[in-house]
Amino acid sequence: MSPTRRIVIMAEGHFEWHYGKTATGIIRYSQDPVVAVIDSTHAGQDAAQALGGDLGRGIPVVQDIHEALRYQPTTLIIGVAPIGGDLPRAWRAQLLTAIEAGLEIISGLHYFIADDPELRAAAERRGVTIWDVRRPPDKKVVAAYKPHRPGSHTVLTVGSDCATGKMTVAIELDRAARARGLNSAFFATGQTGIMIAGRGLPVDRIISDFIAGMVEEMTLELAAQHDWVFVEGQGSINHPGYSPVTLGLLHGSLPDAMIFCHQAGATTIEGYPHCPLPPLPRLIQMNEEVVNWLHRQHNSKVVGISLITRGLSLQQAEEAIRRTEDETGLPTTDVLRFGPEKLLTALLQHFGAATS
């Protein structure tokens, strides 16, 4: 994203950790300043108070776009990910006001703002840019099953459910790798990651026949330039609604290793109370099996686990990590609470690379 942007995030009624994960991701990782968040249910607080933590301290949460304009934003980002991805009807007037004020619009919804006749016409009159992040490239690519460049390492984040931190872990590992002087890249595959990285593939909008092929194409491109490629995972192979996109990512990226992401204490798929989660060792085995149906070396492994321990005390988080390590035999951490170094070290050891 351009360093000239001043961002206001639209998160009306959803400025929280789950459905507001785009908002929290932008606040945490964007190189551009977030000057305000719109959510009337938390107006008058700052973002940290609304989220119940430290993230977003000093960023005001405001009533509406009119109040947000006082902070001189240049860009409005839609910062929620509702089921179905439609544009809430009540937001239309606020978007029109933002466009009239000259704000660039960035949206990760499945509903394309630029295809809306009223919003598109308003943007054209004002000379405003609309970026629908989920609009897929206009191309069709079927997987060719090509090998990655020898010496490169592709790492995919997988998980037990949606919203288990797969993007966060991939970004944190990429940053940690580059801090160690490694030649590393982050491959964004979802709307928030693309907003942060400025490029990527919106895999949940690509026709199913072409998911694996387009992921393969970009993985090969990145692996040709970088020794480490950290691919952002989506959904989960055991998810009743979103497993197809997960399968496309597994077979398209054909990772040499995986990091498994899980919400500590979760026992069912979120929103599906009658869909219990298998034990973690079985979930890990499932992902390894699916990759190794096609992986040429047949040795792709999950080499570490990242837990979300938000809401747990420090002692409870450490106990959850110990239990997970005992259950799986794999190094485990919470990358936001304790950093990604344990996982990066596990990856380096797995590939026989130096850990200094």
Coordinates of C-alpha atoms in Angstrom, one line a residue:
M1 CA 0.0 0.0 0.0
S2 CA 1.2 3.5 -0.8
P3 CA 3.0 5.3 2.1
T4 CA 0.9 8.4 1.3
R5 CA -2.4 7.0 2.5
R6 CA -4.1 8.1 5.6
I7 CA -6.6 5.3 6.4
V8 CA -10.0 5.3 8.0
I9 CA -11.5 1.8 8.5
M10 CA -15.2 1.1 8.1
A11 CA -16.0 -1.5 10.7
E12 CA -19.5 -0.5 11.8
G13 CA -20.9 -2.9 14.4
H14 CA -18.0 -5.4 13.9
F15 CA -14.9 -3.9 15.3
E16 CA -13.7 -7.0 17.1
W17 CA -11.2 -9.8 16.6
H18 CA -13.2 -12.2 14.4
Y19 CA -15.4 -10.5 11.8
G20 CA -13.2 -7.4 12.2
K21 CA -10.0 -9.3 11.4
T22 CA -9.4 -7.1 8.3
A23 CA -9.5 -4.0 10.5
T24 CA -7.2 -5.5 13.1
G25 CA -4.8 -6.8 10.4
I26 CA -4.5 -3.4 8.8
I27 CA -3.9 -1.7 12.1
R28 CA -1.2 -4.2 13.0
Y29 CA 0.7 -4.4 9.7
S30 CA -0.1 -1.5 7.4
Q31 CA 2.8 0.8 6.7
D32 CA 0.3 3.7 6.4
P33 CA -1.2 5.3 9.4
V34 CA -4.8 4.5 10.5
V35 CA -6.3 7.7 11.6
A36 CA -9.8 6.5 12.7
V37 CA -12.1 3.5 12.9
I38 CA -15.8 3.9 12.2
D39 CA -18.0 1.9 14.6
S40 CA -20.8 3.7 16.4
T41 CA -21.1 0.9 19.0
H42 CA -17.6 1.8 20.3
A43 CA -17.5 5.6 19.4
G44 CA -15.6 7.7 21.9
Q45 CA -13.1 5.0 22.7
D46 CA -9.8 4.3 21.1
A47 CA -9.2 1.2 19.1
A48 CA -7.2 -0.5 22.0
Q49 CA -10.1 0.0 24.4
A50 CA -12.6 -1.3 21.9
L51 CA -10.5 -4.4 21.2
G52 CA -9.6 -5.0 24.9
G53 CA -5.8 -4.9 24.5
D54 CA -2.9 -2.8 23.3
L55 CA -3.4 -2.9 19.5
G56 CA -4.6 0.4 18.1
R57 CA -3.8 2.6 21.1
G58 CA -4.4 6.2 20.3
I59 CA -6.5 5.5 17.2
P60 CA -10.0 7.1 17.7
V61 CA -13.2 5.1 17.1
V62 CA -15.8 7.4 15.7
Q63 CA -19.5 7.5 15.1
D64 CA -19.6 7.8 11.3
I65 CA -17.7 9.0 8.2
H66 CA -18.6 12.7 9.0
E67 CA -16.7 12.5 12.2
A68 CA -13.9 10.5 10.6
L69 CA -13.3 13.2 8.0
R70 CA -12.0 15.5 10.8
Y71 CA -8.9 13.4 10.8
Q72 CA -8.1 14.1 7.1
P73 CA -8.1 10.6 5.7
T74 CA -7.2 9.9 2.1
T75 CA -8.5 6.3 2.0
L76 CA -11.5 4.4 3.3
I77 CA -10.9 0.6 3.8
I78 CA -13.9 -1.7 4.5
G79 CA -12.5 -3.6 7.4
V80 CA -15.0 -6.4 8.1
A81 CA -15.4 -9.8 6.5
P82 CA -19.1 -10.8 6.9
I83 CA -20.3 -14.2 5.9
G84 CA -21.3 -13.9 2.3
G85 CA -19.3 -10.7 1.7
D86 CA -22.2 -8.5 0.8
L87 CA -22.3 -4.7 1.3
P88 CA -24.5 -3.8 4.2
R89 CA -27.3 -1.5 3.0
A90 CA -26.8 1.0 5.8
W91 CA -23.2 1.6 4.7
R92 CA -24.1 3.0 1.2
A93 CA -24.7 6.6 2.4
Q94 CA -21.4 6.6 4.3
L95 CA -19.5 5.3 1.2
L96 CA -21.1 8.0 -1.0
T97 CA -20.0 10.6 1.6
A98 CA -16.5 9.3 1.6
I99 CA -16.4 9.3 -2.2
E100 CA -17.7 12.9 -2.3
A101 CA -14.9 13.9 0.1
G102 CA -12.4 12.4 -2.4
L103 CA -11.4 9.3 -0.5
E104 CA -10.1 6.3 -2.3
I105 CA -12.2 3.2 -1.5
I106 CA -10.6 -0.2 -0.8
S107 CA -12.9 -3.1 -0.3
G108 CA -12.3 -6.8 0.4
L109 CA -16.0 -7.7 0.1
H110 CA -17.2 -10.3 -2.4
Y111 CA -19.6 -7.5 -3.5
F112 CA -17.6 -5.4 -5.9
I113 CA -18.0 -1.7 -5.1
A114 CA -16.8 -0.7 -8.6
D115 CA -19.6 -2.7 -10.2
D116 CA -22.3 -0.9 -8.2
P117 CA -23.9 1.6 -10.6
E118 CA -24.5 4.3 -8.0
L119 CA -21.1 4.1 -6.3
R120 CA -19.2 3.7 -9.6
A121 CA -20.9 6.8 -11.0
A122 CA -20.2 8.8 -7.9
A123 CA -16.5 7.7 -8.0
E124 CA -16.2 8.7 -11.7
R125 CA -17.7 12.1 -11.1
R126 CA -15.2 12.7 -8.3
G127 CA -12.2 11.1 -9.9
V128 CA -12.0 8.6 -7.0
T129 CA -10.2 5.2 -7.3
I130 CA -12.1 2.0 -6.2
W131 CA -9.9 -1.1 -5.5
D132 CA -12.0 -4.3 -5.1
V133 CA -9.2 -6.4 -3.6
R134 CA -11.1 -9.7 -4.2
R135 CA -11.5 -9.1 -8.0
P136 CA -9.5 -12.0 -9.5
P137 CA -7.0 -11.7 -12.4
D138 CA -8.7 -12.1 -15.8
K139 CA -6.9 -15.3 -16.7
K140 CA -7.3 -19.0 -16.6
V141 CA -4.5 -21.2 -15.5
V142 CA -4.7 -25.0 -14.9
A143 CA -2.0 -26.5 -12.6
A144 CA 1.0 -27.8 -14.6
Y145 CA 2.6 -29.7 -11.7
K146 CA 6.0 -28.1 -12.1
P147 CA 8.7 -28.5 -9.5
H148 CA 9.9 -25.5 -7.4
R149 CA 13.4 -24.1 -7.9
P150 CA 15.9 -26.4 -6.1
G151 CA 17.1 -24.7 -2.9
S152 CA 13.8 -22.8 -2.3
H153 CA 11.5 -23.6 0.6
T154 CA 7.8 -23.1 0.3
V155 CA 5.9 -23.0 3.7
L156 CA 2.1 -22.9 3.9
T157 CA 0.1 -22.0 7.0
V158 CA -2.8 -24.4 7.5
G159 CA -5.2 -24.7 10.4
S160 CA -8.2 -26.3 12.2
D161 CA -10.7 -23.6 11.1
C162 CA -11.0 -20.1 9.5
A163 CA -9.6 -17.2 11.5
T164 CA -6.9 -19.2 13.3
G165 CA -4.1 -16.7 12.5
K166 CA -2.8 -18.2 9.2
M167 CA -2.1 -14.7 7.7
T168 CA -0.6 -13.4 10.8
V169 CA 1.8 -16.4 11.2
A170 CA 2.9 -16.1 7.5
I171 CA 3.6 -12.4 7.8
E172 CA 5.4 -12.8 11.2
L173 CA 7.6 -15.7 9.8
D174 CA 8.4 -13.6 6.7
R175 CA 9.5 -10.7 8.8
A176 CA 11.5 -12.8 11.2
A177 CA 13.2 -14.5 8.2
R178 CA 14.2 -11.2 6.6
A179 CA 15.4 -10.0 10.0
R180 CA 17.8 -12.9 10.0
G181 CA 19.1 -11.9 6.6
L182 CA 17.2 -14.6 4.7
N183 CA 15.8 -14.0 1.2
S184 CA 12.1 -14.3 2.0
A185 CA 8.7 -13.3 0.6
F186 CA 5.1 -13.3 1.8
F187 CA 2.4 -14.7 -0.6
A188 CA -0.9 -13.1 0.3
T189 CA -4.0 -15.1 -0.6
G190 CA -6.8 -13.2 1.2
Q191 CA -8.2 -9.7 1.1
T192 CA -6.4 -8.4 4.2
G193 CA -3.0 -9.9 3.2
I194 CA -3.3 -8.4 -0.3
M195 CA -4.1 -5.0 1.2
I196 CA -1.0 -5.2 3.4
A197 CA 1.3 -6.7 0.8
G198 CA 0.0 -4.8 -2.2
R199 CA -0.2 -7.9 -4.3
G200 CA -1.4 -11.5 -4.1
L201 CA -4.3 -13.8 -5.2
P202 CA -7.8 -13.6 -3.8
V203 CA -8.1 -17.4 -4.0
D204 CA -11.7 -17.5 -2.7
R205 CA -12.9 -15.7 -5.8
I206 CA -11.0 -17.8 -8.4
I207 CA -12.9 -20.4 -10.3
S208 CA -12.2 -23.8 -8.7
D209 CA -10.6 -25.3 -11.8
F210 CA -8.0 -22.5 -11.7
I211 CA -7.2 -22.1 -8.0
A212 CA -4.3 -24.7 -7.9
G213 CA -2.9 -23.4 -11.3
M214 CA -2.9 -19.7 -10.3
V215 CA -1.4 -20.5 -6.9
E216 CA 1.2 -22.7 -8.5
E217 CA 2.1 -19.9 -11.0
M218 CA 2.7 -17.3 -8.3
T219 CA 4.4 -19.8 -6.0
L220 CA 6.9 -20.7 -8.8
E221 CA 7.4 -17.0 -9.6
L222 CA 8.2 -16.2 -5.9
A223 CA 10.3 -19.3 -5.4
A224 CA 12.4 -18.4 -8.5
Q225 CA 13.3 -15.1 -6.8
H226 CA 13.4 -16.0 -3.1
D227 CA 14.8 -18.8 -1.0
W228 CA 11.8 -18.8 1.4
V229 CA 8.2 -18.3 0.4
F230 CA 5.6 -18.1 3.2
V231 CA 2.1 -18.7 1.7
E232 CA -0.9 -17.5 3.6
G233 CA -3.4 -20.3 4.1
Q234 CA -7.2 -20.1 3.9
G235 CA -10.0 -22.0 5.5
S236 CA -9.2 -25.6 6.6
I237 CA -9.3 -29.0 4.9
N238 CA -11.9 -30.1 7.5
H239 CA -14.2 -27.1 7.1
P240 CA -17.7 -28.0 5.8
G241 CA -18.0 -24.7 3.9
Y242 CA -14.5 -23.6 2.9
S243 CA -12.5 -26.8 2.4
P244 CA -12.3 -26.5 -1.4
V245 CA -10.2 -23.3 -1.3
T246 CA -7.9 -25.0 1.2
L247 CA -7.4 -28.0 -1.1
G248 CA -6.6 -25.7 -4.0
L249 CA -3.9 -24.0 -1.9
L250 CA -2.4 -27.2 -0.7
H251 CA -2.1 -28.7 -4.2
G252 CA -1.2 -25.4 -5.9
S253 CA 1.6 -24.3 -3.5
L254 CA 2.8 -27.9 -2.8
P255 CA 4.5 -26.7 0.4
D256 CA 7.8 -28.3 1.5
A257 CA 6.6 -27.7 5.1
M258 CA 3.6 -26.4 7.0
I259 CA 2.8 -24.5 10.1
F260 CA -0.5 -25.5 11.8
C261 CA -2.7 -22.7 13.3
H262 CA -5.3 -23.3 16.0
Q263 CA -7.5 -21.4 18.4
A264 CA -6.6 -22.6 21.9
G265 CA -9.5 -24.5 23.5
A266 CA -11.6 -24.7 20.3
T267 CA -13.6 -28.0 20.0
T268 CA -15.9 -27.3 17.0
I269 CA -15.8 -25.4 13.7
E270 CA -16.9 -21.8 14.5
G271 CA -20.5 -21.4 13.4
Y272 CA -21.0 -25.2 13.1
P273 CA -21.6 -26.5 16.6
H274 CA -22.3 -30.0 15.3
C275 CA -19.0 -30.2 13.5
P276 CA -16.4 -31.3 16.1
L277 CA -12.7 -30.9 15.6
P278 CA -10.7 -34.1 15.4
P279 CA -7.7 -34.2 17.7
L280 CA -4.8 -32.0 16.7
P281 CA -2.5 -35.0 15.7
R282 CA -5.3 -36.2 13.3
L283 CA -5.8 -32.7 11.8
I284 CA -2.1 -32.4 11.2
Q285 CA -2.0 -35.9 9.7
M286 CA -4.9 -35.0 7.4
N287 CA -3.0 -31.9 6.0
E288 CA 0.2 -33.9 5.5
E289 CA -1.7 -36.7 3.7
V290 CA -3.4 -34.3 1.3
V291 CA -0.1 -32.5 0.3
N292 CA 1.8 -35.7 0.0
W293 CA -0.7 -37.2 -2.5
L294 CA 1.2 -34.9 -5.0
H295 CA 4.3 -33.7 -3.3
R296 CA 7.2 -35.1 -5.4
Q297 CA 9.4 -35.9 -2.3
H298 CA 6.5 -37.2 -0.3
N299 CA 7.9 -35.7 2.9
S300 CA 6.0 -32.5 3.5
K301 CA 5.5 -32.1 7.2
V302 CA 3.8 -29.8 9.7
V303 CA 6.9 -28.7 11.7
G304 CA 5.3 -26.3 14.3
I305 CA 2.1 -25.0 15.7
S306 CA 0.8 -21.5 16.4
L307 CA -1.9 -21.1 18.9
I308 CA -4.2 -18.1 19.4
T309 CA -4.3 -17.6 23.2
R310 CA -6.0 -14.2 23.2
G311 CA -8.3 -14.1 26.3
L312 CA -6.1 -16.4 28.3
S313 CA -3.9 -15.2 31.1
L314 CA -0.1 -15.6 30.6
Q315 CA -0.1 -18.7 32.8
Q316 CA -3.0 -20.2 30.9
A317 CA -1.4 -19.5 27.6
E318 CA 1.9 -21.1 28.6
E319 CA -0.1 -24.2 29.9
A320 CA -2.0 -24.4 26.6
I321 CA 1.3 -24.3 24.7
R322 CA 2.8 -27.0 26.9
R323 CA -0.3 -29.2 26.5
T324 CA -0.2 -28.8 22.7
E325 CA 3.5 -29.7 22.6
D326 CA 2.9 -32.8 24.7
E327 CA 0.0 -33.8 22.5
T328 CA 1.7 -33.3 19.2
G329 CA 5.4 -33.4 19.9
L330 CA 5.8 -30.2 17.9
P331 CA 7.2 -26.8 18.9
T332 CA 4.3 -24.5 19.7
T333 CA 3.9 -20.8 20.4
D334 CA 1.6 -17.8 20.1
V335 CA 3.4 -15.7 17.5
L336 CA 1.8 -12.4 18.7
R337 CA 2.4 -13.1 22.3
F338 CA 5.8 -14.7 22.2
G339 CA 7.1 -14.1 18.8
P340 CA 7.7 -16.4 15.8
E341 CA 11.3 -17.4 16.5
K342 CA 10.5 -20.8 17.8
L343 CA 8.7 -21.6 14.6
L344 CA 11.3 -20.2 12.4
T345 CA 14.0 -22.1 14.2
A346 CA 12.0 -25.3 13.8
L347 CA 11.8 -24.6 10.0
L348 CA 15.5 -24.0 9.7
Q349 CA 16.2 -27.2 11.6
H350 CA 13.8 -29.1 9.5
F351 CA 15.5 -28.0 6.3
G352 CA 19.0 -28.4 7.8
A353 CA 19.7 -24.7 7.6
A354 CA 21.8 -22.7 10.0
T355 CA 19.9 -21.3 13.0
S356 CA 22.3 -18.5 14.0

